[in-house]
Tab-separated table of C-alpha atoms (C1' of nucleotides) in Angstrom:
chain	number	residue	atom	x	y	z
A	1292	MET	CA	-22.123	-33.275	31.312
A	1293	PRO	CA	-23.419	-34.118	27.825
A	1294	LEU	CA	-23.403	-31.523	25.142
A	1295	ALA	CA	-26.748	-29.993	24.346
A	1296	ALA	CA	-28.071	-30.799	20.913
A	1297	SER	CA	-27.921	-27.150	19.988
A	1298	ASP	CA	-24.235	-26.950	20.773
A	1299	SER	CA	-22.588	-27.253	17.395
A	1300	SER	CA	-19.116	-26.237	18.496
A	1301	PRO	CA	-16.549	-28.166	16.513
A	1302	THR	CA	-14.547	-30.571	18.581
A	1303	ALA	CA	-11.969	-31.449	15.948
A	1304	SER	CA	-8.448	-30.187	16.456
A	1305	PRO	CA	-7.581	-26.911	14.716
A	1306	LEU	CA	-4.431	-28.699	13.590
A	1307	LEU	CA	-6.595	-30.341	10.945
A	1308	PHE	CA	-6.901	-26.961	9.293
A	1309	PHE	CA	-3.376	-27.111	7.876
A	1310	PRO	CA	-3.775	-30.193	5.675
A	1311	ARG	CA	-7.273	-29.145	4.659
A	1312	LEU	CA	-6.207	-25.670	3.609
A	1313	VAL	CA	-3.168	-27.016	1.748
A	1314	GLN	CA	-5.393	-29.356	-0.250
A	1315	TRP	CA	-7.964	-26.654	-0.847
A	1316	GLN	CA	-5.326	-24.240	-2.116
A	1317	ARG	CA	-4.002	-26.782	-4.582
A	1318	SER	CA	-7.423	-27.448	-6.057
A	1319	HIS	CA	-9.222	-24.124	-5.631
A	1320	GLY	CA	-6.616	-21.462	-4.854
A	1321	ARG	CA	-5.007	-18.959	-7.175
A	1322	SER	CA	-2.189	-20.353	-9.285
A	1323	GLY	CA	-1.692	-18.157	-12.330
A	1324	LEU	CA	-0.508	-14.895	-10.803
A	1325	PRO	CA	2.771	-13.677	-12.311
A	1326	TRP	CA	4.670	-13.872	-9.000
A	1327	GLN	CA	3.584	-17.456	-8.354
A	1328	GLY	CA	5.431	-20.477	-9.635
A	1329	THR	CA	8.796	-18.929	-8.862
A	1330	ARG	CA	11.093	-19.179	-5.883
A	1331	ASP	CA	13.158	-16.224	-7.014
A	1332	PRO	CA	13.354	-13.999	-3.923
A	1333	TYR	CA	13.625	-10.865	-6.058
A	1334	ARG	CA	10.326	-11.515	-7.783
A	1335	VAL	CA	8.563	-12.660	-4.646
A	1336	TRP	CA	9.909	-9.720	-2.658
A	1337	LEU	CA	8.843	-7.222	-5.319
A	1338	SER	CA	5.336	-8.657	-5.394
A	1339	GLU	CA	5.017	-8.686	-1.610
A	1340	ILE	CA	6.015	-5.031	-1.326
A	1341	MET	CA	3.654	-3.976	-4.108
A	1342	LEU	CA	0.817	-5.984	-2.582
A	1343	GLN	CA	1.075	-4.311	0.807
A	1344	GLN	CA	-2.317	-2.643	1.359
A	1345	THR	CA	-2.917	-2.910	-2.366
A	1346	GLN	CA	-5.261	-5.156	-4.307
A	1347	VAL	CA	-4.008	-7.773	-6.744
A	1348	THR	CA	-5.688	-6.265	-9.792
A	1349	THR	CA	-4.035	-2.921	-9.125
A	1350	VAL	CA	-0.587	-4.478	-8.807
A	1351	LEU	CA	-0.575	-6.586	-11.991
A	1352	GLY	CA	0.348	-3.832	-14.449
A	1353	TYR	CA	2.894	-2.218	-12.158
A	1354	TYR	CA	4.568	-5.555	-11.504
A	1355	SER	CA	5.149	-6.402	-15.159
A	1356	ARG	CA	6.407	-2.902	-16.023
A	1357	PHE	CA	8.728	-2.956	-13.033
A	1358	LEU	CA	10.237	-6.341	-13.878
A	1359	GLU	CA	10.728	-5.352	-17.475
A	1360	ARG	CA	12.628	-2.227	-16.474
A	1361	PHE	CA	14.458	-3.790	-13.503
A	1362	PRO	CA	14.869	-7.524	-14.207
A	1363	ASP	CA	17.020	-8.191	-11.162
A	1364	VAL	CA	18.078	-6.693	-7.863
A	1365	ARG	CA	21.324	-5.254	-9.237
A	1366	ALA	CA	19.504	-3.352	-11.965
A	1367	LEU	CA	17.169	-1.896	-9.362
A	1368	ALA	CA	19.983	-0.998	-6.989
A	1369	ALA	CA	21.856	0.824	-9.744
A	1370	ALA	CA	18.881	2.970	-10.775
A	1371	PRO	CA	18.316	6.526	-9.568
A	1372	GLN	CA	15.562	6.858	-6.987
A	1373	GLU	CA	13.623	9.082	-9.384
A	1374	ALA	CA	13.329	6.253	-11.882
A	1375	VAL	CA	11.925	3.967	-9.200
A	1376	LEU	CA	9.382	6.568	-8.092
A	1377	ALA	CA	8.362	7.147	-11.702
A	1378	LEU	CA	7.503	3.459	-12.120
A	1379	TRP	CA	5.721	3.452	-8.757
A	1380	SER	CA	3.731	6.564	-9.613
A	1381	GLY	CA	0.040	6.027	-8.866
A	1382	LEU	CA	0.529	2.948	-6.722
A	1383	GLY	CA	0.556	4.909	-3.467
A	1384	TYR	CA	2.424	4.583	-0.187
A	1385	TYR	CA	5.588	5.874	-1.801
A	1386	SER	CA	7.772	5.037	1.186
A	1387	ARG	CA	7.468	1.502	-0.183
A	1388	ALA	CA	9.262	2.576	-3.347
A	1389	ARG	CA	11.973	4.459	-1.496
A	1390	ASN	CA	12.514	1.521	0.861
A	1391	LEU	CA	12.412	-0.906	-2.060
A	1392	HIS	CA	15.274	0.983	-3.641
A	1393	ARG	CA	17.234	1.130	-0.377
A	1394	CYS	CA	16.583	-2.564	0.175
A	1395	ALA	CA	17.937	-3.474	-3.257
A	1396	GLN	CA	21.092	-1.508	-2.517
A	1397	ALA	CA	21.465	-3.237	0.851
A	1398	VAL	CA	21.050	-6.665	-0.740
A	1399	VAL	CA	23.781	-5.852	-3.237
A	1400	GLU	CA	26.153	-4.207	-0.788
A	1401	GLN	CA	25.610	-6.308	2.318
A	1402	TRP	CA	24.499	-9.650	0.909
A	1403	GLY	CA	26.426	-9.875	-2.357
A	1404	GLY	CA	23.274	-9.542	-4.441
A	1405	ALA	CA	21.472	-12.548	-2.922
A	1406	PHE	CA	18.581	-12.066	-0.505
A	1407	PRO	CA	19.229	-13.636	2.918
A	1408	ALA	CA	17.408	-16.942	3.369
A	1409	SER	CA	15.667	-16.510	6.709
A	1410	ALA	CA	12.754	-14.390	7.866
A	1411	GLU	CA	14.817	-13.080	10.745
A	1412	GLN	CA	17.482	-11.711	8.406
A	1413	LEU	CA	15.004	-10.524	5.803
A	1414	GLN	CA	13.247	-8.443	8.411
A	1415	THR	CA	16.381	-6.375	8.978
A	1416	LEU	CA	16.058	-4.951	5.454
A	1417	PRO	CA	14.247	-1.670	4.712
A	1418	GLY	CA	10.532	-2.031	4.027
A	1419	ILE	CA	10.418	-5.692	5.066
A	1420	GLY	CA	8.426	-6.159	8.245
A	1421	ARG	CA	7.466	-9.295	10.085
A	1422	SER	CA	4.705	-10.448	7.747
A	1423	THR	CA	6.517	-9.694	4.499
A	1424	ALA	CA	9.658	-11.398	5.815
A	1425	ALA	CA	7.598	-14.469	6.667
A	1426	ALA	CA	5.951	-14.530	3.251
A	1427	ILE	CA	9.257	-14.377	1.397
A	1428	ALA	CA	10.819	-16.977	3.679
A	1429	ALA	CA	7.882	-19.348	3.313
A	1430	PHE	CA	7.525	-18.977	-0.460
A	1431	CYS	CA	11.201	-18.975	-1.378
A	1432	PHE	CA	12.864	-21.044	1.324
A	1433	GLY	CA	10.055	-23.154	2.775
A	1434	GLU	CA	10.654	-21.758	6.247
A	1435	ARG	CA	8.182	-22.844	8.903
A	1436	ILE	CA	6.866	-19.412	9.729
A	1437	SER	CA	3.513	-17.703	9.585
A	1438	ILE	CA	2.413	-14.554	7.862
A	1439	LEU	CA	-0.221	-12.322	9.448
A	1440	ASP	CA	-1.810	-9.924	6.992
A	1441	GLY	CA	-5.341	-8.638	6.756
A	1442	ASN	CA	-6.605	-11.845	5.173
A	1443	VAL	CA	-5.027	-14.072	7.771
A	1444	LYS	CA	-6.362	-11.958	10.614
A	1445	ARG	CA	-9.862	-12.474	9.275
A	1446	VAL	CA	-9.486	-16.196	8.537
A	1447	LEU	CA	-7.820	-17.138	11.793
A	1448	SER	CA	-9.807	-14.891	14.080
A	1449	ARG	CA	-12.910	-16.627	12.732
A	1450	LEU	CA	-11.440	-20.114	12.840
A	1451	LEU	CA	-10.435	-19.662	16.474
A	1452	ALA	CA	-13.157	-17.176	17.477
A	1453	PHE	CA	-10.301	-14.965	18.563
A	1454	ASP	CA	-11.904	-11.963	20.204
A	1455	GLY	CA	-8.815	-9.908	21.018
A	1456	ASP	CA	-8.877	-6.375	19.664
A	1457	LEU	CA	-6.462	-6.365	16.724
A	1458	ALA	CA	-6.012	-2.636	17.055
A	1459	SER	CA	-3.752	-3.641	19.913
A	1460	LEU	CA	-0.268	-4.767	19.076
A	1461	ALA	CA	-0.296	-7.161	22.011
A	1462	GLN	CA	-3.425	-8.917	20.694
A	1463	GLU	CA	-1.904	-9.036	17.240
A	1464	ARG	CA	1.132	-10.782	18.683
A	1465	ARG	CA	-1.155	-13.278	20.417
A	1466	LEU	CA	-2.849	-14.134	17.139
A	1467	TRP	CA	0.526	-14.399	15.457
A	1468	ALA	CA	1.588	-16.988	18.013
A	1469	LEU	CA	-1.636	-18.907	17.436
A	1470	ALA	CA	-1.011	-18.825	13.699
A	1471	GLN	CA	2.432	-20.284	14.269
A	1472	ASP	CA	0.876	-23.004	16.454
A	1473	LEU	CA	-1.305	-24.144	13.545
A	1474	LEU	CA	1.772	-25.268	11.615
A	1475	PRO	CA	2.791	-28.934	11.739
A	1476	ALA	CA	6.157	-29.789	13.209
A	1477	ALA	CA	7.998	-30.250	9.931
A	1478	PRO	CA	6.080	-28.993	6.901
A	1479	SER	CA	7.613	-29.426	3.467
A	1480	HIS	CA	8.525	-26.469	1.300
A	1481	ASP	CA	5.594	-27.167	-1.003
A	1482	GLU	CA	3.236	-27.337	1.948
A	1483	MET	CA	4.435	-24.000	3.283
A	1484	VAL	CA	3.873	-22.450	-0.136
A	1485	ALA	CA	0.345	-23.843	-0.409
A	1486	TRP	CA	-0.507	-22.959	3.193
A	1487	THR	CA	0.730	-19.382	2.944
A	1488	GLN	CA	-0.954	-18.835	-0.387
A	1489	GLY	CA	-4.056	-20.643	0.829
A	1490	LEU	CA	-4.520	-18.345	3.805
A	1491	MET	CA	-4.527	-15.347	1.502
A	1492	ASP	CA	-6.668	-17.002	-1.156
A	1493	LEU	CA	-9.248	-18.099	1.379
A	1494	GLY	CA	-9.371	-14.639	2.918
A	1495	SER	CA	-9.863	-13.005	-0.448
A	1496	SER	CA	-12.545	-15.391	-1.626
A	1497	LEU	CA	-14.696	-17.613	0.593
A	1498	CYS	CA	-13.786	-15.988	3.889
A	1499	SER	CA	-14.683	-12.501	2.723
A	1500	ARG	CA	-15.505	-9.634	5.029
A	1501	SER	CA	-19.208	-9.807	4.375
A	1502	LYS	CA	-21.202	-12.905	3.487
A	1503	PRO	CA	-18.500	-15.567	3.729
A	1504	ASP	CA	-19.276	-18.856	1.986
A	1505	CYS	CA	-18.787	-21.160	4.935
A	1506	SER	CA	-20.385	-24.169	3.254
A	1507	ALA	CA	-17.558	-24.436	0.730
A	1508	CYS	CA	-14.791	-23.615	3.187
A	1509	PRO	CA	-11.994	-26.065	4.002
A	1510	GLY	CA	-12.434	-24.913	7.594
A	1511	ALA	CA	-16.009	-26.192	7.771
A	1512	GLY	CA	-16.434	-28.244	10.918
A	1513	LEU	CA	-13.364	-26.618	12.451
A	1514	CYS	CA	-14.298	-22.959	12.377
A	1515	LEU	CA	-15.674	-21.766	15.700
A	1516	ALA	CA	-17.146	-18.524	14.391
A	1517	SER	CA	-18.983	-20.308	11.600
A	1518	ALA	CA	-20.318	-22.973	13.953
A	1519	GLN	CA	-21.634	-20.288	16.256
A	1520	GLY	CA	-23.041	-18.153	13.446
A	1521	ARG	CA	-20.769	-15.320	14.491
A	1522	THR	CA	-18.549	-14.737	11.451
A	1523	ALA	CA	-19.613	-11.100	11.314
A	1524	GLU	CA	-18.116	-10.543	14.760
A	1525	PHE	CA	-14.572	-11.327	13.685
A	1526	PRO	CA	-12.022	-9.926	13.427
A	1527	VAL	CA	-12.454	-7.532	16.348
A	1528	ARG	CA	-10.907	-4.186	15.612
A	1529	THR	CA	-11.782	-0.932	17.277
A	1530	ARG	CA	-11.077	1.680	14.678
A	1531	LYS	CA	-10.241	5.155	15.685
A	1532	LEU	CA	-9.279	6.754	12.433
A	1533	LYS	CA	-9.450	10.491	12.797
A	1534	ARG	CA	-9.730	12.250	9.481
A	1535	SER	CA	-8.879	15.874	8.925
A	1536	THR	CA	-9.105	18.222	5.976
A	1537	VAL	CA	-6.169	20.175	4.594
A	1538	GLU	CA	-6.341	22.930	2.016
A	1539	TRP	CA	-3.424	23.346	-0.348
A	1540	TRP	CA	-2.944	26.019	-2.978
A	1541	TRP	CA	-1.193	24.677	-6.049
A	1542	LEU	CA	0.630	27.117	-8.307
A	1543	LEU	CA	0.235	26.316	-11.964
A	1544	LEU	CA	3.062	28.391	-13.426
A	1545	ARG	CA	2.582	28.485	-17.203
A	1546	ARG	CA	5.005	29.746	-19.768
A	1547	PRO	CA	3.729	31.287	-22.987
A	1548	ASP	CA	4.377	27.946	-24.714
A	1549	GLY	CA	2.094	26.229	-22.197
A	1550	ALA	CA	4.802	24.528	-20.174
A	1551	VAL	CA	4.136	23.939	-16.470
A	1552	TRP	CA	6.696	24.071	-13.673
A	1553	LEU	CA	7.044	21.033	-11.376
A	1554	GLU	CA	9.089	20.815	-8.194
A	1555	ARG	CA	10.323	17.835	-6.202
A	1556	ARG	CA	8.604	17.498	-2.870
A	1557	PRO	CA	10.585	17.176	0.368
A	1558	ALA	CA	11.977	13.806	1.411
A	1559	GLU	CA	9.395	13.358	4.170
A	1560	GLY	CA	5.645	13.639	4.475
A	1561	ILE	CA	2.882	13.314	1.920
A	1562	TRP	CA	4.101	12.395	-1.570
A	1563	ALA	CA	7.709	12.556	-0.413
A	1564	GLY	CA	10.185	12.718	-3.282
A	1565	LEU	CA	7.493	13.023	-5.962
A	1566	TYR	CA	7.187	15.885	-8.405
A	1567	SER	CA	4.339	18.259	-7.743
A	1568	LEU	CA	3.225	21.829	-8.221
A	1569	PRO	CA	4.625	24.471	-5.849
A	1570	THR	CA	2.391	24.087	-2.797
A	1571	TYR	CA	1.310	26.681	-0.246
A	1572	GLY	CA	-0.971	26.741	2.753
A	1573	SER	CA	-2.839	29.867	1.716
A	1574	ARG	CA	-3.777	31.767	-1.418
A	1575	ALA	CA	-1.946	34.898	-0.347
A	1576	GLU	CA	1.231	33.002	0.450
A	1577	GLY	CA	1.225	31.263	-2.882
A	1578	LEU	CA	0.574	34.393	-4.882
A	1579	ALA	CA	3.193	36.365	-2.996
A	1580	ALA	CA	5.856	33.821	-3.890
A	1581	PHE	CA	5.438	34.296	-7.648
A	1582	GLY	CA	4.507	37.796	-8.788
A	1583	GLY	CA	1.385	38.469	-6.750
A	1584	GLU	CA	-2.101	39.259	-7.952
A	1585	PRO	CA	-1.102	40.691	-11.383
A	1586	ALA	CA	0.276	37.329	-12.444
A	1587	LEU	CA	-2.965	35.492	-11.671
A	1588	ARG	CA	-4.580	34.126	-14.811
A	1589	ARG	CA	-7.221	31.774	-13.522
A	1590	GLU	CA	-8.423	29.991	-10.412
A	1591	HIS	CA	-9.196	26.415	-11.307
A	1592	GLU	CA	-11.943	24.430	-9.683
A	1593	ALA	CA	-10.804	22.777	-6.468
A	1594	LEU	CA	-9.830	19.104	-6.604
A	1595	ARG	CA	-10.761	16.883	-3.699
A	1596	HIS	CA	-8.490	13.970	-2.994
A	1597	ALA	CA	-8.832	11.468	-0.144
A	1598	LEU	CA	-5.805	10.024	1.612
A	1599	THR	CA	-5.966	7.560	4.463
A	1600	HIS	CA	-5.909	10.133	7.242
A	1601	ARG	CA	-6.634	13.290	5.336
A	1602	ASP	CA	-8.939	14.853	2.840
A	1603	LEU	CA	-7.019	17.191	0.590
A	1604	VAL	CA	-8.641	20.185	-1.047
A	1605	LEU	CA	-6.332	21.222	-3.858
A	1606	ARG	CA	-6.795	24.697	-5.318
A	1607	PRO	CA	-4.796	25.298	-8.499
A	1608	LEU	CA	-3.956	28.935	-9.208
A	1609	GLU	CA	-2.777	29.431	-12.763
A	1610	LEU	CA	-0.127	32.143	-13.032
A	1611	ASP	CA	1.479	33.804	-16.029
A	1612	ALA	CA	5.119	32.809	-15.815
A	1613	SER	CA	6.276	34.875	-18.792
A	1614	ALA	CA	7.568	37.646	-16.541
A	1615	LEU	CA	9.386	35.300	-14.216
A	1616	ARG	CA	12.865	33.937	-14.290
A	1617	GLN	CA	12.992	30.966	-16.630
A	1618	ASP	CA	16.546	29.757	-16.343
A	1619	ALA	CA	17.486	26.198	-15.564
A	1620	ALA	CA	17.082	26.757	-11.838
A	1621	GLY	CA	13.396	27.431	-12.193
A	1622	PRO	CA	11.023	30.362	-12.198
A	1623	GLY	CA	11.214	31.500	-8.601
A	1624	PRO	CA	13.652	33.590	-6.642
A	1625	ALA	CA	16.979	31.782	-6.675
A	1626	ALA	CA	17.007	31.654	-2.894
A	1627	GLN	CA	13.927	29.410	-2.779
A	1628	ALA	CA	14.409	27.512	-5.987
A	1629	ALA	CA	13.612	23.837	-5.478
A	1630	PRO	CA	14.809	21.108	-7.868
A	1631	GLY	CA	12.321	20.967	-10.667
A	1632	LEU	CA	11.599	21.010	-14.363
A	1633	TRP	CA	9.242	22.342	-17.013
A	1634	VAL	CA	6.840	19.902	-18.656
A	1635	ARG	CA	5.220	20.732	-21.974
A	1636	ARG	CA	3.365	17.643	-23.068
A	1637	GLN	CA	2.048	14.377	-21.721
A	1638	ALA	CA	5.146	12.551	-22.931
A	1639	ASP	CA	7.098	14.551	-20.342
A	1640	LEU	CA	5.143	12.948	-17.489
A	1641	ASP	CA	7.333	9.861	-17.092
A	1642	LEU	CA	7.871	11.038	-13.518
A	1643	GLY	CA	6.839	10.234	-9.989
A	1644	LEU	CA	3.605	12.217	-9.731
A	1645	PRO	CA	0.745	12.144	-7.207
A	1646	ALA	CA	-2.334	10.582	-8.791
A	1647	PRO	CA	-4.498	13.731	-8.757
A	1648	LEU	CA	-1.712	15.793	-10.326
A	1649	ARG	CA	-1.170	13.292	-13.111
A	1650	SER	CA	-4.864	13.448	-13.793
A	1651	LEU	CA	-4.815	17.252	-13.858
A	1652	LEU	CA	-1.775	17.496	-16.107
A	1653	GLU	CA	-3.160	14.956	-18.542
A	1654	ARG	CA	-6.098	17.290	-18.994
A	1655	LEU	CA	-3.991	20.423	-19.342
A	1656	LEU	CA	-1.086	19.309	-21.498
A	1657	PRO	CA	-1.265	18.326	-25.164
A	1658	ALA	CA	-0.488	14.785	-26.190
B	26	DT	C1'	1.468	2.971	21.448
B	27	DA	C1'	-0.580	5.966	18.174
B	28	DT	C1'	0.037	8.102	14.027
B	29	DC	C1'	1.449	8.614	9.457
B	30	DC	C1'	1.598	7.174	4.725
B	31	DG	C1'	-1.969	6.614	-1.319
B	32	DT	C1'	-5.056	4.778	-4.130
B	33	DG	C1'	-8.970	2.447	-5.826
B	34	DG	C1'	-12.602	-1.022	-5.175
B	35	DA	C1'	-16.626	-2.901	-2.668
B	36	DC	C1'	-20.797	-2.189	-0.397
C	823	DT	C1'	-21.982	9.724	0.195
C	824	DG	C1'	-19.584	7.615	3.578
C	825	DT	C1'	-17.056	3.918	5.333
C	826	DC	C1'	-14.111	0.207	5.295
C	827	DC	C1'	-10.120	-1.766	3.891
C	828	DA	C1'	-6.498	-4.385	0.647
C	829	DA	C1'	-0.443	-9.693	0.524
C	830	DG	C1'	1.920	-3.403	6.276
C	831	DG	C1'	5.967	-0.828	7.812
C	832	DA	C1'	8.330	2.996	10.014
C	833	DT	C1'	8.638	6.060	13.598
DNA sequence: TATCCGTGGAC
DNA sequence: TGTCCAAGGAT
């Protein structure tokens, strides 16, 4: 049965996509990013962790500061966790920083300071999942293995008109297998670098979420979604993000000299391991912990801060700390004293701080 | 499997 | 203003 004239479905093999994308990456892809042009696993690994769920422009400054402070994996492994969190402060998803630190220590202690050279082994390390392991292995060791990040899901689901729901782990695994099938039998190291980078470059430029530029795409003539005019339908992902609102009372304990008391947050949960203000679930509870109503100086305007699953309403209560204990253990009753410190000026804020708190303290403390 | 974990940019 | 989501991983 002959094809109808209106049927514009590509008939070329999707295997042609590999050489086309490799060529496109070399002529049109990104090449000047600070973590490109190296096969040093430490630098590639650091960039991949920072880039998880984080845009390139956000990462650039953090990456250079981090490398300057920790030039190699041994320097990072030897640092205190607090120093790592301080450099990560503001980048978000702080479990990445804690796992980064643990990973560096594992590389030193279990691998003699050299990252293992296969995706399978890399994936056993803290904070390195399947996609990050594949990226490091492809970039640094030329391994024939496919990444599958947000960009690749968009590019390949369109190329193949893959209509599985990527909210499902099973469908994600299917697409991962298809991605692996697009690789030639024996790609060179350079080809794996260009292919891996090309998938991400294409997804972040031509094959954008809205209004992709299919005419300039190296997948033109191969891409099923484009041929069918259905790019907006891919990738398929049923989202079921349920947001909730949480109200936190922040105690702004101020000494007569203006200093503010910060405490380290617990090792799990939101902002784990960062410094923050003493936090309570109600106004009464917070006041009761530090002198009650007579100590109250001012109720600051509430700050609203959006996290992925939660909207935080932060209510700072400024208390007069002059009547409270002010020894090294902190201002509260010794029994509930958490590790913490007084900060007097902005120069004291070289700490792991949640973004909204850094913003608040930069307004309150003198330079 | 579903949920949790930050922040900022794009639309 | 709200929504999506960006080089995801851990539990």
